[in-house]
Short mmCIF file of C-alpha atoms in Angstrom, two decimals:
data_model
loop_
_atom_site.label_atom_id
_atom_site.label_comp_id
_atom_site.label_asym_id
_atom_site.label_seq_id
_atom_site.Cartn_x
_atom_site.Cartn_y
_atom_site.Cartn_z
CA UNK A 1 -41.03 179.37 31.64
CA UNK A 2 -39.14 176.71 29.68
CA UNK A 3 -41.90 174.70 28.03
CA UNK A 4 -39.97 173.18 25.16
CA UNK A 5 -36.56 173.03 23.57
CA UNK A 6 -35.58 176.33 22.01
CA UNK A 7 -38.45 178.19 23.68
CA UNK A 8 -37.34 181.34 25.47
CA UNK A 9 -40.47 181.39 27.60
CA UNK A 10 -43.18 183.90 28.41
CA UNK A 11 -42.61 187.33 29.99
CA UNK A 12 -45.21 189.03 32.20
CA UNK A 13 -45.10 192.81 32.42
CA UNK A 14 -46.48 192.99 35.95
CA UNK A 15 -47.50 190.54 38.67
CA UNK A 16 -48.75 192.25 41.87
CA UNK A 17 -47.15 191.10 45.08
CA UNK A 18 -48.96 188.76 47.46
CA UNK A 19 -51.57 187.96 44.84
CA UNK A 20 -52.74 185.06 42.71
CA UNK A 21 -53.10 185.88 39.03
CA UNK A 22 -54.17 183.57 36.21
CA UNK A 23 -52.72 184.12 32.73
CA UNK A 24 -53.34 182.25 29.50
CA UNK A 25 -51.56 182.38 26.16
CA UNK A 26 -51.51 180.31 22.96
CA UNK A 27 -48.91 177.56 22.85
CA UNK A 28 -48.08 175.68 19.65
CA UNK A 29 -45.70 172.74 20.14
CA UNK A 30 -42.89 172.67 17.63
CA UNK A 31 -42.30 168.95 17.98
CA UNK A 32 -44.18 165.81 18.99
CA UNK A 33 -43.82 164.72 22.58
CA UNK A 34 -44.86 165.41 26.15
CA UNK A 35 -44.96 168.99 27.43
CA UNK A 36 -43.47 170.47 29.55
CA UNK A 37 -40.40 168.59 28.40
CA UNK A 38 -39.17 167.83 31.94
CA UNK A 39 -42.50 167.87 33.76
CA UNK A 40 -41.87 171.24 35.40
CA UNK A 41 -41.45 174.93 34.63
CA UNK A 42 -38.98 177.54 35.79
CA UNK A 43 -40.18 180.91 37.09
CA UNK A 44 -37.73 183.81 37.07
CA UNK A 45 -37.98 187.41 38.26
CA UNK A 46 -35.65 190.37 37.80
CA UNK A 47 -37.50 192.88 39.99
CA UNK A 48 -36.74 195.65 40.58
CA UNK A 49 -35.45 197.16 37.34
CA UNK A 50 -33.40 194.09 36.53
CA UNK A 51 -30.95 194.73 39.35
CA UNK A 52 -31.56 191.36 40.95
CA UNK A 53 -32.51 188.03 39.43
CA UNK A 54 -34.02 185.02 41.15
CA UNK A 55 -35.48 181.80 39.77
CA UNK A 56 -37.34 178.83 41.14
CA UNK A 57 -38.53 175.53 39.73
CA UNK A 58 -42.32 175.19 39.73
CA UNK A 59 -44.33 172.02 39.32
CA UNK A 60 -46.86 171.94 36.49
CA UNK A 61 -50.28 170.39 36.95
CA UNK A 62 -51.28 168.44 33.88
CA UNK A 63 -49.44 167.57 30.69
CA UNK A 64 -49.87 168.17 27.00
CA UNK A 65 -49.26 165.40 24.46
CA UNK A 66 -48.43 166.61 20.96
CA UNK A 67 -49.16 163.92 18.35
CA UNK A 68 -46.89 163.41 15.34
CA UNK A 69 -47.60 165.16 12.08
CA UNK A 70 -49.85 163.07 9.85
CA UNK A 71 -51.25 163.08 6.35
CA UNK A 72 -54.49 161.53 5.12
CA UNK A 73 -53.95 158.37 3.06
CA UNK A 74 -56.80 157.51 0.72
CA UNK A 75 -57.49 153.87 -0.01
CA UNK A 76 -56.35 150.57 1.42
CA UNK A 77 -54.16 147.80 -0.07
CA UNK A 78 -56.17 145.00 -1.68
CA UNK A 79 -54.58 142.32 0.50
CA UNK A 80 -55.86 144.05 3.64
CA UNK A 81 -59.38 144.52 2.27
CA UNK A 82 -59.76 140.78 1.76
CA UNK A 83 -59.54 140.10 5.49
CA UNK A 84 -62.78 140.13 7.46
CA UNK A 85 -63.22 140.02 11.22
CA UNK A 86 -66.73 138.84 11.99
CA UNK A 87 -66.58 139.01 15.78
CA UNK A 88 -64.98 142.47 16.07
CA UNK A 89 -67.26 145.43 15.48
CA UNK A 90 -67.00 149.13 14.72
CA UNK A 91 -69.03 151.79 16.51
CA UNK A 92 -68.71 154.04 13.45
CA UNK A 93 -70.41 151.72 10.95
CA UNK A 94 -74.05 150.68 10.99
CA UNK A 95 -74.85 147.02 10.51
CA UNK A 96 -76.92 144.17 11.89
CA UNK A 97 -74.64 142.86 14.63
CA UNK A 98 -72.82 144.01 17.75
CA UNK A 99 -74.04 146.55 20.28
CA UNK A 100 -76.89 148.99 19.73
CA UNK A 101 -75.65 152.34 18.38
CA UNK A 102 -78.96 154.19 18.43
CA UNK A 103 -82.42 154.36 16.94
CA UNK A 104 -84.01 155.77 13.80
CA UNK A 105 -87.39 155.81 12.03
CA UNK A 106 -88.52 152.61 10.33
CA UNK A 107 -87.66 152.27 6.64
CA UNK A 108 -89.19 149.94 4.09
CA UNK A 109 -87.31 146.66 4.17
CA UNK A 110 -86.30 146.84 7.85
CA UNK A 111 -86.81 143.66 9.84
CA UNK A 112 -89.53 143.75 12.47
CA UNK A 113 -87.05 142.14 14.82
CA UNK A 114 -85.22 145.47 14.96
CA UNK A 115 -88.28 147.44 16.11
CA UNK A 116 -87.71 149.25 19.41
CA UNK A 117 -91.17 148.87 20.92
CA UNK A 118 -90.69 151.27 23.82
CA UNK A 119 -89.58 154.08 21.50
CA UNK A 120 -92.31 153.13 19.03
CA UNK A 121 -94.97 153.53 21.72
CA UNK A 122 -93.48 156.84 22.85
CA UNK A 123 -93.13 158.31 19.34
CA UNK A 124 -96.32 156.69 18.00
CA UNK A 125 -94.44 155.58 14.89
CA UNK A 126 -92.24 152.60 14.15
CA UNK A 127 -88.71 153.07 15.50
CA UNK A 128 -85.91 150.56 14.84
CA UNK A 129 -82.49 150.05 16.41
CA UNK A 130 -79.17 150.42 14.64
CA UNK A 131 -76.35 148.06 15.53
CA UNK A 132 -72.65 147.85 14.81
CA UNK A 133 -71.14 146.42 11.64
CA UNK A 134 -68.17 144.01 11.60
CA UNK A 135 -64.73 145.41 10.93
CA UNK A 136 -63.69 144.37 7.44
CA UNK A 137 -59.93 144.93 7.56
CA UNK A 138 -57.05 144.16 9.87
CA UNK A 139 -53.56 145.60 9.41
CA UNK A 140 -50.50 145.37 11.63
CA UNK A 141 -48.01 148.24 11.51
CA UNK A 142 -44.52 147.49 12.82
CA UNK A 143 -42.42 150.55 13.64
CA UNK A 144 -38.71 149.77 13.77
CA UNK A 145 -36.92 152.23 16.05
CA UNK A 146 -33.99 150.00 16.93
CA UNK A 147 -30.62 151.83 17.06
CA UNK A 148 -29.19 149.45 14.46
CA UNK A 149 -31.73 150.66 11.90
CA UNK A 150 -31.05 154.34 12.51
CA UNK A 151 -27.35 155.30 12.17
CA UNK A 152 -26.30 158.34 14.24
CA UNK A 153 -25.53 160.50 11.20
CA UNK A 154 -29.15 160.31 9.93
CA UNK A 155 -30.95 159.29 13.11
CA UNK A 156 -32.98 162.42 13.80
CA UNK A 157 -34.40 162.61 10.28
CA UNK A 158 -35.14 158.90 9.87
CA UNK A 159 -36.74 158.44 13.28
CA UNK A 160 -39.09 161.39 12.82
CA UNK A 161 -39.97 160.36 9.28
CA UNK A 162 -40.71 156.79 10.32
CA UNK A 163 -42.88 157.95 13.22
CA UNK A 164 -44.85 160.33 10.99
CA UNK A 165 -45.45 157.63 8.40
CA UNK A 166 -46.54 155.13 11.05
CA UNK A 167 -48.88 157.71 12.58
CA UNK A 168 -50.36 158.51 9.16
CA UNK A 169 -50.94 154.82 8.48
CA UNK A 170 -52.60 154.26 11.86
CA UNK A 171 -54.83 157.32 11.58
CA UNK A 172 -55.90 156.76 7.97
CA UNK A 173 -56.48 153.00 8.13
CA UNK A 174 -58.46 153.37 11.35
CA UNK A 175 -60.55 156.11 9.73
CA UNK A 176 -61.40 153.60 6.98
CA UNK A 177 -62.93 151.28 9.61
CA UNK A 178 -59.93 148.99 9.85
CA UNK A 179 -58.61 147.21 12.91
CA UNK A 180 -55.11 148.61 13.40
CA UNK A 181 -52.38 146.89 15.38
CA UNK A 182 -49.23 148.85 16.17
CA UNK A 183 -46.12 146.95 17.21
CA UNK A 184 -43.67 149.32 18.85
CA UNK A 185 -40.67 147.44 20.15
CA UNK A 186 -41.97 144.72 22.46
CA UNK A 187 -45.40 146.37 22.83
CA UNK A 188 -48.48 145.60 20.77
CA UNK A 189 -51.23 148.22 20.83
CA UNK A 190 -54.62 147.58 19.22
CA UNK A 191 -57.20 150.07 17.94
CA UNK A 192 -60.41 148.47 16.80
CA UNK A 193 -63.81 149.69 17.96
CA UNK A 194 -63.63 153.23 19.27
CA UNK A 195 -61.51 156.34 18.96
CA UNK A 196 -59.94 155.66 22.37
CA UNK A 197 -57.91 152.84 20.85
CA UNK A 198 -56.50 155.18 18.21
CA UNK A 199 -55.70 157.74 20.91
CA UNK A 200 -53.59 155.16 22.73
CA UNK A 201 -51.67 154.44 19.53
CA UNK A 202 -51.07 158.11 18.81
CA UNK A 203 -50.05 158.80 22.41
CA UNK A 204 -47.46 156.03 22.17
CA UNK A 205 -46.14 157.39 18.87
CA UNK A 206 -45.93 160.88 20.35
CA UNK A 207 -43.30 159.79 22.88
CA UNK A 208 -41.66 156.97 20.90
CA UNK A 209 -37.87 157.05 20.79
CA UNK A 210 -34.89 154.77 20.38
CA UNK A 211 -34.23 154.58 24.10
CA UNK A 212 -37.47 152.80 25.03
CA UNK A 213 -37.60 150.43 22.07
CA UNK A 214 -36.22 146.91 22.06
CA UNK A 215 -35.48 144.87 18.96
CA UNK A 216 -38.45 144.02 16.78
CA UNK A 217 -39.68 140.43 16.82
CA UNK A 218 -42.19 138.94 14.35
CA UNK A 219 -44.70 138.16 17.10
CA UNK A 220 -44.06 140.76 19.77
CA UNK A 221 -44.00 140.24 23.51
CA UNK A 222 -46.70 142.74 24.44
CA UNK A 223 -50.44 142.43 24.27
CA UNK A 224 -51.49 139.36 22.30
CA UNK A 225 -53.90 139.92 19.45
CA UNK A 226 -56.47 137.17 18.96
CA UNK A 227 -56.96 138.30 15.38
CA UNK A 228 -53.40 138.85 14.35
CA UNK A 229 -53.27 140.27 10.86
CA UNK A 230 -51.51 138.42 8.07
CA UNK A 231 -51.11 141.78 6.36
CA UNK A 232 -48.23 143.74 7.83
CA UNK A 233 -46.75 147.15 7.12
CA UNK A 234 -43.19 147.54 8.34
CA UNK A 235 -41.82 151.03 8.87
CA UNK A 236 -38.04 150.80 8.95
CA UNK A 237 -34.89 152.07 7.24
CA UNK A 238 -32.70 150.47 4.62
CA UNK A 239 -30.45 149.30 7.46
CA UNK A 240 -33.29 147.26 8.97
CA UNK A 241 -34.99 146.21 5.76
CA UNK A 242 -33.57 142.68 5.68
CA UNK A 243 -35.43 141.78 8.88
CA UNK A 244 -38.78 142.15 7.12
CA UNK A 245 -38.21 140.59 3.71
CA UNK A 246 -40.88 137.94 4.35
CA UNK A 247 -43.68 140.39 4.93
CA UNK A 248 -45.95 142.05 2.42
CA UNK A 249 -45.13 145.73 2.84
CA UNK A 250 -41.88 147.41 3.76
CA UNK A 251 -41.68 151.14 4.32
CA UNK A 252 -38.06 152.27 4.27
CA UNK A 253 -37.15 155.76 5.44
CA UNK A 254 -33.61 156.93 4.81
CA UNK A 255 -31.66 159.92 3.59
CA UNK A 256 -31.75 160.97 0.78
CA UNK A 257 -35.00 159.17 0.09
CA UNK A 258 -37.92 157.22 1.44
CA UNK A 259 -38.99 153.96 -0.14
CA UNK A 260 -42.20 152.04 0.37
CA UNK A 261 -42.19 148.48 -0.91
CA UNK A 262 -45.45 146.60 -1.27
CA UNK A 263 -44.71 142.93 -1.68
CA UNK A 264 -47.64 140.50 -1.69
CA UNK A 265 -46.94 136.79 -1.44
CA UNK A 266 -49.52 136.10 -4.14
CA UNK A 267 -47.86 138.29 -6.76
CA UNK A 268 -44.28 138.12 -8.07
CA UNK A 269 -43.96 141.86 -8.62
CA UNK A 270 -43.07 144.55 -6.10
CA UNK A 271 -44.35 148.12 -6.10
CA UNK A 272 -42.12 150.89 -4.76
CA UNK A 273 -42.82 154.41 -3.56
CA UNK A 274 -39.96 156.87 -3.33
CA UNK A 275 -40.10 160.12 -1.36
CA UNK A 276 -37.36 162.22 0.18
CA UNK A 277 -37.26 162.88 3.90
CA UNK A 278 -36.97 166.59 3.17
CA UNK A 279 -40.26 166.55 1.27
CA UNK A 280 -43.65 167.11 2.93
CA UNK A 281 -45.80 164.14 3.84
CA UNK A 282 -48.23 165.10 1.09
CA UNK A 283 -45.77 163.62 -1.41
CA UNK A 284 -45.98 160.31 0.41
CA UNK A 285 -49.79 160.46 0.31
CA UNK A 286 -49.73 160.99 -3.45
CA UNK A 287 -47.34 158.10 -3.98
CA UNK A 288 -49.42 155.86 -1.70
CA UNK A 289 -52.56 156.58 -3.69
CA UNK A 290 -50.82 155.70 -6.95
CA UNK A 291 -49.51 152.39 -5.64
CA UNK A 292 -52.77 151.06 -4.22
CA UNK A 293 -55.01 152.30 -7.03
#
């Protein structure tokens, strides 16, 4: 069964004739993407004793999406932390606005307006409601996968490195209760309140490639964001860097090195992070922490 590139498949010692047998085995994807790679599997038999060989294509029910490799990034740039979104809420932070997240026992200082009277009567003690808190940050991540930015001689390395960095940024900033916008070609994906938004972003990054990506535009032609972030992180290569010189952060992935430029309009200085594409993502996480600290 050809599940992925370079995979020789799984061999079964014996399958009784005219029977239905269910087998299971561990499968670890070696690369991000959608599995099986072509949406089907190939079944082959060499019974008896390898004298004859026959094969048939078999449809596979269901698919597996392997997300890109990520690394945890601690901290958030100051320019992003200054932005507040008062009418967009997080279901992972407790506050005084938004939808009800749950209930808890009354604590000294709680407003009587938050008392849940039905639960209070049932529990015979004061019970209050917990609501959502506003998201405090908004960051747009632009992933440049245009062919012009990824020359053929370094394309495989730069594309994968850019995707991994973009995925790490999306995952880490969302975990820090930020509203994350991902611009991928002419599509704009938004993750704000729940984990389902982040899943959509990671699913898109899992299958992102040069073939389905149009040129990057400053606004994007996909879903319109009503709270478009003024703070933007651009993931590109040195060949596409000039297209983003007006924005605050530029992440440049190229062989032999990776550069991350943080450029805020309010400050004249630029901070750079350098990491090689052959190095693990943990090096990028260390450099990121040093820059934003």
